[in-house]
Each structure stands twice: as structure tokens, then as C-alpha cells.
Amino acid sequence: MGDNKKFWNRYSGLYDFEIKRFNKAAYEEMYNLMSKVLKADMRVLEVATGTGLIALGIARFVRQVEATDFSPKMIETAKKKIAPSNVKFSIEDATALSFANDSFDAVIISNALHIMPDPEAALVSIRRVLKPGGLLIAPTFAHGHLKNSFWNLNAKILKLIGFETYSKWTPEEYTGFIEKNGFSVGRRKVLRASFPLVYLEATKV
């Protein structure tokens, strides 16, 4: 089974531009929503940080951010940015995180589960490092209900250049997926972005 690592290594330099071009308003709304649940004493893990946009955006709300990604080029790009002292970037496999059990108050994984070959394994790994009752913030693009030819064409083009979407959930299916894997979903909101973006908060059960 493959993954999208080559794609992310190749396009790490364009990542920030694309996010700001197509999803800036949605990301700003996500920061606002996260600010309401993240606390100053929290140790936070971000999985699939990309170039660190979210890690840097939420650092002021928490005690520490461990920002990780499986793409060396993404982490290399992130480390070139000016970051506050409470943010650390490192390379990690989401399905085999190296951190100790019950070591984080919150885990953020944004726009990543749907493009992972084995998202269940990622959630098992995330549950392990989350403290009991810990917070999961897992926004993701949900486009399972978009069956039109425009979306199908986009998906085919992306696949040709090395990017594949493995899970095409509707918002309801995505919520069910999170709950089936050991979490209780609390707040959920669909944000307007390049594709519908489901902002979701859940607690470890």
C-alpha cells in the first residue's frame, strides 16, 4: 500500500501558498474555534503539521506544541520559519508515534486522515499518546457527498501527480469513523473551504 509522501516532499514549497489562496478564511476560523478549547497549561501534539501553519497559529494558546510530519521536506520547510520557543518540529509516522503513553493533553490532526492509507492505525497511535479524557481536534475535508464530474476530474488529476484520497467520507460518515475508533465527538462544524471542511472535536474514551 502506498502513501502520499513523495507528493508532499515535492510540493512542500507550495503548501503555504495553496492553503492561503484557497482556504485562508477556513483556517482562520479553525484557529478561533481551537482557541476556545486549548488551555495555557496544555502539551499539544500536532500530527501531519505540514509546514507548521497550525502549530504556529495555536502556539500562543498552549504551553508546548510538538509538531510532526512524515515528510522530511515539510519539516525542513517548517524549521525555516520563525517559531516561538514552545514549538518543536520533528519527523514522525502518524501510525507509529514515538511518544510515551498518555503524554499529551490534546492532539491535532488536520486535513490528513482522509489521505492516509490506514487512518484507523493513526487513531490507535493518537489514542495511545493522549491522556485519559484528552482532546482530539481533527478537522478534515469531507467530500464523499460530492459525486459530480468536476470533483471526479480533480481526483483523477491529483492521482496522476502522485496524490491520492483514500477515504471519501460525508460529514456524517467521518463523525461515525471517529466515534468507532475510541472517541466521543463533541463540537462539529462544517466550514466553507475549497471542499467542505468538517471541524471536529472529540474526547478519548
Short mmCIF file of C-alpha atoms in Angstrom, two decimals:
data_model
loop_
_atom_site.label_atom_id
_atom_site.label_comp_id
_atom_site.label_asym_id
_atom_site.label_seq_id
_atom_site.Cartn_x
_atom_site.Cartn_y
_atom_site.Cartn_z
CA MET A 1 0.00 0.00 0.00
CA GLY A 2 1.38 3.40 -0.96
CA ASP A 3 1.17 6.82 0.62
CA ASN A 4 1.46 10.45 -0.46
CA LYS A 5 4.96 11.11 0.92
CA LYS A 6 6.58 11.75 -2.47
CA PHE A 7 3.84 14.24 -3.30
CA TRP A 8 4.32 16.19 -0.06
CA ASN A 9 8.10 16.17 -0.37
CA ARG A 10 7.77 17.55 -3.90
CA TYR A 11 5.19 20.24 -3.12
CA SER A 12 6.33 21.40 0.33
CA GLY A 13 7.44 24.74 -1.11
CA LEU A 14 3.96 25.50 -2.49
CA TYR A 15 1.96 24.33 0.52
CA ASP A 16 1.56 27.66 2.33
CA PHE A 17 0.64 29.48 -0.88
CA GLU A 18 -2.08 26.95 -1.73
CA ILE A 19 -3.59 26.99 1.78
CA LYS A 20 -3.69 30.78 1.90
CA ARG A 21 -5.07 31.01 -1.62
CA PHE A 22 -7.94 28.56 -1.25
CA ASN A 23 -8.57 28.04 2.48
CA LYS A 24 -7.38 31.14 4.37
CA ALA A 25 -10.78 32.04 5.86
CA ALA A 26 -11.45 28.44 6.95
CA TYR A 27 -8.07 28.21 8.67
CA GLU A 28 -8.64 31.49 10.50
CA GLU A 29 -11.99 30.17 11.72
CA MET A 30 -10.29 26.95 12.85
CA TYR A 31 -7.77 28.93 14.92
CA ASN A 32 -10.66 30.79 16.53
CA LEU A 33 -12.50 27.55 17.36
CA MET A 34 -9.34 25.93 18.72
CA SER A 35 -8.60 28.95 20.92
CA LYS A 36 -11.83 28.24 22.81
CA VAL A 37 -10.80 24.72 23.91
CA LEU A 38 -6.99 24.87 24.10
CA LYS A 39 -5.64 25.90 27.52
CA ALA A 40 -2.44 27.61 28.63
CA ASP A 41 -1.17 24.55 30.53
CA MET A 42 -1.68 22.06 27.69
CA ARG A 43 1.00 19.98 25.99
CA VAL A 44 -0.22 19.55 22.42
CA LEU A 45 0.82 17.18 19.64
CA GLU A 46 0.13 18.06 16.05
CA VAL A 47 0.21 15.14 13.63
CA ALA A 48 0.65 15.93 9.92
CA THR A 49 1.70 19.52 10.62
CA GLY A 50 2.86 20.10 7.05
CA THR A 51 4.83 23.34 7.10
CA GLY A 52 3.64 24.18 10.61
CA LEU A 53 0.85 26.63 9.83
CA ILE A 54 -1.50 25.36 12.55
CA ALA A 55 1.26 24.73 15.10
CA LEU A 56 2.42 28.32 14.78
CA GLY A 57 -1.17 29.57 14.74
CA ILE A 58 -2.09 27.95 18.08
CA ALA A 59 1.25 28.14 19.94
CA ARG A 60 0.20 31.26 21.86
CA PHE A 61 -2.74 29.40 23.41
CA VAL A 62 -0.80 26.47 24.96
CA ARG A 63 2.29 25.51 26.96
CA GLN A 64 4.02 23.34 24.34
CA VAL A 65 3.48 22.13 20.77
CA GLU A 66 5.18 19.05 19.33
CA ALA A 67 4.57 19.47 15.59
CA THR A 68 5.23 16.37 13.50
CA ASP A 69 5.00 15.18 9.91
CA PHE A 70 6.14 12.12 7.97
CA SER A 71 7.54 14.26 5.13
CA PRO A 72 11.16 15.35 5.72
CA LYS A 73 10.75 18.20 3.23
CA MET A 74 7.68 19.55 5.02
CA ILE A 75 9.55 19.57 8.34
CA GLU A 76 12.57 21.14 6.66
CA THR A 77 10.33 23.95 5.37
CA ALA A 78 8.67 24.37 8.77
CA LYS A 79 12.02 24.68 10.56
CA LYS A 80 12.97 27.62 8.34
CA LYS A 81 10.14 29.68 9.81
CA ILE A 82 10.43 31.94 12.84
CA ALA A 83 8.80 29.92 15.62
CA PRO A 84 8.20 30.65 19.32
CA SER A 85 10.26 28.68 21.84
CA ASN A 86 7.37 26.40 22.77
CA VAL A 87 7.13 24.84 19.28
CA LYS A 88 9.30 21.87 18.25
CA PHE A 89 9.22 20.27 14.77
CA SER A 90 10.12 16.62 14.14
CA ILE A 91 9.61 13.76 11.69
CA GLU A 92 7.11 11.15 12.91
CA ASP A 93 4.98 8.39 11.42
CA ALA A 94 1.37 9.03 12.49
CA THR A 95 0.72 5.29 12.74
CA ALA A 96 3.75 4.63 14.98
CA LEU A 97 4.29 7.72 17.14
CA SER A 98 7.42 7.55 19.31
CA PHE A 99 5.97 9.45 22.28
CA ALA A 100 5.12 7.89 25.65
CA ASN A 101 1.64 6.68 26.54
CA ASP A 102 -0.77 9.30 27.94
CA SER A 103 1.70 12.15 27.33
CA PHE A 104 -0.43 14.83 25.60
CA ASP A 105 -3.43 16.85 26.72
CA ALA A 106 -4.57 17.37 23.13
CA VAL A 107 -3.76 16.07 19.65
CA ILE A 108 -4.49 17.98 16.46
CA ILE A 109 -4.60 16.21 13.11
CA SER A 110 -5.90 18.46 10.36
CA ASN A 111 -6.80 17.50 6.79
CA ALA A 112 -4.84 14.28 6.97
CA LEU A 113 -6.95 11.26 7.94
CA HIS A 114 -8.73 11.15 4.58
CA ILE A 115 -5.41 10.94 2.70
CA MET A 116 -3.85 8.23 4.89
CA PRO A 117 -3.88 4.62 3.64
CA ASP A 118 -4.61 3.40 7.19
CA PRO A 119 -6.40 6.12 9.19
CA GLU A 120 -7.52 3.60 11.82
CA ALA A 121 -3.87 2.90 12.70
CA ALA A 122 -3.25 6.63 13.06
CA LEU A 123 -6.13 6.96 15.52
CA VAL A 124 -4.86 3.97 17.53
CA SER A 125 -1.48 5.69 17.80
CA ILE A 126 -3.09 9.02 18.70
CA ARG A 127 -5.28 7.41 21.40
CA ARG A 128 -2.20 5.82 22.94
CA VAL A 129 -0.34 9.12 23.41
CA LEU A 130 -3.44 11.08 24.53
CA LYS A 131 -4.14 11.33 28.25
CA PRO A 132 -7.40 9.79 29.51
CA GLY A 133 -10.19 12.15 28.53
CA GLY A 134 -7.73 14.00 26.27
CA LEU A 135 -8.88 16.24 23.44
CA LEU A 136 -8.72 15.32 19.75
CA ILE A 137 -9.15 18.13 17.23
CA ALA A 138 -9.47 16.56 13.80
CA PRO A 139 -10.69 18.86 11.02
CA THR A 140 -10.75 17.16 7.63
CA PHE A 141 -12.10 17.68 4.14
CA ALA A 142 -15.27 15.63 3.68
CA HIS A 143 -16.29 15.19 0.09
CA GLY A 144 -17.98 11.80 -0.03
CA HIS A 145 -21.24 13.52 -0.96
CA LEU A 146 -19.65 15.34 -3.91
CA LYS A 147 -20.34 12.95 -6.74
CA ASN A 148 -20.24 15.43 -9.58
CA SER A 149 -17.93 15.15 -12.58
CA PHE A 150 -15.89 18.21 -11.54
CA TRP A 151 -14.76 16.51 -8.32
CA ASN A 152 -14.10 13.20 -10.09
CA LEU A 153 -11.94 15.01 -12.65
CA ASN A 154 -9.98 16.80 -9.90
CA ALA A 155 -9.41 13.50 -8.09
CA LYS A 156 -8.08 11.87 -11.26
CA ILE A 157 -5.71 14.77 -11.95
CA LEU A 158 -4.39 14.70 -8.38
CA LYS A 159 -3.83 10.95 -8.59
CA LEU A 160 -1.80 11.40 -11.79
CA ILE A 161 0.62 13.74 -9.98
CA GLY A 162 1.00 11.41 -7.02
CA PHE A 163 -1.73 12.49 -4.60
CA GLU A 164 -4.47 10.09 -3.58
CA THR A 165 -7.51 10.47 -1.33
CA TYR A 166 -8.03 7.11 0.37
CA SER A 167 -11.23 7.89 2.31
CA LYS A 168 -14.11 9.86 0.81
CA TRP A 169 -16.38 10.46 3.80
CA THR A 170 -19.52 12.53 4.10
CA PRO A 171 -19.54 14.68 7.28
CA GLU A 172 -21.79 12.09 8.97
CA GLU A 173 -19.60 9.17 7.91
CA TYR A 174 -16.49 10.96 9.17
CA THR A 175 -18.10 11.58 12.57
CA GLY A 176 -19.04 7.90 12.77
CA PHE A 177 -15.50 6.88 11.86
CA ILE A 178 -14.03 8.94 14.72
CA GLU A 179 -16.55 7.55 17.23
CA LYS A 180 -15.97 3.97 16.09
CA ASN A 181 -12.27 4.36 16.88
CA GLY A 182 -12.48 5.22 20.56
CA PHE A 183 -13.57 8.85 20.74
CA SER A 184 -16.70 10.71 21.75
CA VAL A 185 -17.44 13.54 19.33
CA GLY A 186 -18.44 16.89 20.81
CA ARG A 187 -18.49 20.01 18.67
CA ARG A 188 -18.71 19.61 14.90
CA LYS A 189 -18.99 22.39 12.36
CA VAL A 190 -18.77 22.36 8.57
CA LEU A 191 -16.60 25.22 7.32
CA ARG A 192 -16.52 26.65 3.82
CA ALA A 193 -13.22 25.94 2.06
CA SER A 194 -12.06 24.59 -1.31
CA PHE A 195 -14.01 21.47 -0.29
CA PRO A 196 -16.36 21.18 2.73
CA LEU A 197 -14.13 21.15 5.83
CA VAL A 198 -15.51 19.35 8.88
CA TYR A 199 -14.10 20.88 12.06
CA LEU A 200 -14.45 18.23 14.76
CA GLU A 201 -13.57 17.99 18.46
CA ALA A 202 -13.69 14.71 20.38
CA THR A 203 -12.51 13.22 23.66
CA LYS A 204 -10.69 9.96 24.27
CA VAL A 205 -12.96 7.31 25.82
#
